[in-house]
């Protein structure tokens, strides 16, 4: 099938490359010429495991091409995916200007009947607006079917999620369009559910909001565990064994970040507010998450007193491992708070430094070497559970730091392992370890 994907961001590019890999003929369009040139040369503008090899392969096979030319992209496509950005506005609502701009362009450019399928996360009712635009602007003799097909691609495992997803959701109001969408996804052999358009739009928000709720819930239980001397790891495991609860998204920590959960939870509250439905549960989820972001700086101050002039090693800038994305990363809140307290910050991250530097500039130092970050530090804060941090030999902390005080926001280490070393270790929902034994031989 001839597919066009509008937008070469995290969702659009993964969608384009993976549909090409699944055997479709794919054109990906973006307005940023630099990005398109990079992609034409086989380079992804962001890090996503497994994406670049598939990009190169499908470019060289001729299954995939990139363009900034609207005519080339839209005039003969059978299915067009809208995967442009839907950023957050100041009031928490969604900025749909890119969606509508792409819709107008498509309406004026198409030369065939086409299905326009929204992948970007858009508030319930947006696809009705898209339909209206087509009704008003498309050539009369052409037929445009609008479909909602939300994505469930986690950054860092998006390629795997594309091919091994749990379900494909197709929101559609026309059986012919539904059958074309089924054919499109057939090679993936993933269960496909068909709903009305508004329900598909809601499934996406409800899914992200529910996962965010699970995280804030387990974080509140973790905070309680600290007060009643229980251990969140054991509690989460014991809860997750119940199939009705499940183990995933029960990893306690300093809260969720990224470009999806923070934005989508706020957008769902806005959406509910628009129909005079106060979504109090979700408001609490967001509040708990924000409090969680500030936990470790508070705990550092409890341990060390005022942080003015103290050297902090911040381990991990990306909002989660296996990505260079720092959008709404918890590390950014921690950096802001540390700087406000007068701390001197050196941040380690294996791949997210350029993005962080572009956003926060030279207010902190950056390194891709963990030891460099720890050298002479008064305390360390772990914000991202990178493998490089999880597999760091624990003697590195007492060896390199001025004071081996580690505040771990992602529970990277087992308490038993930590107990072997002279480290003061604060984690989330687990007992604090204050080990002042002299350094072990190693
Ligand atoms: C999320 C959803 O998981 C995807 O299904 C969805 O398609 C995507 O948003 C989107 O809307 O585009 P993503 O934000 O990329 O994906 O990453 P997640 O792996 O879900 O993690 C989100 C945040 O939750 C991260 O900051 C992570 O550290 C945190 N998290 C996750 C926890 O704190 N605890 C957990 O147990 C799991």
Tab-separated table of C-alpha atoms in Angstrom, residues 40 108 163 277 321 352 366:
chain	number	residue	atom	x	y	z
A	40	UNK	CA	17.851	10.827	3.349
A	108	UNK	CA	-5.608	21.139	-1.179
A	163	UNK	CA	5.942	-4.870	15.784
A	277	UNK	CA	-16.398	17.149	34.812
A	321	UNK	CA	16.916	5.090	29.642
A	352	UNK	CA	21.312	13.253	26.232
A	366	UNK	CA	28.229	17.947	31.547
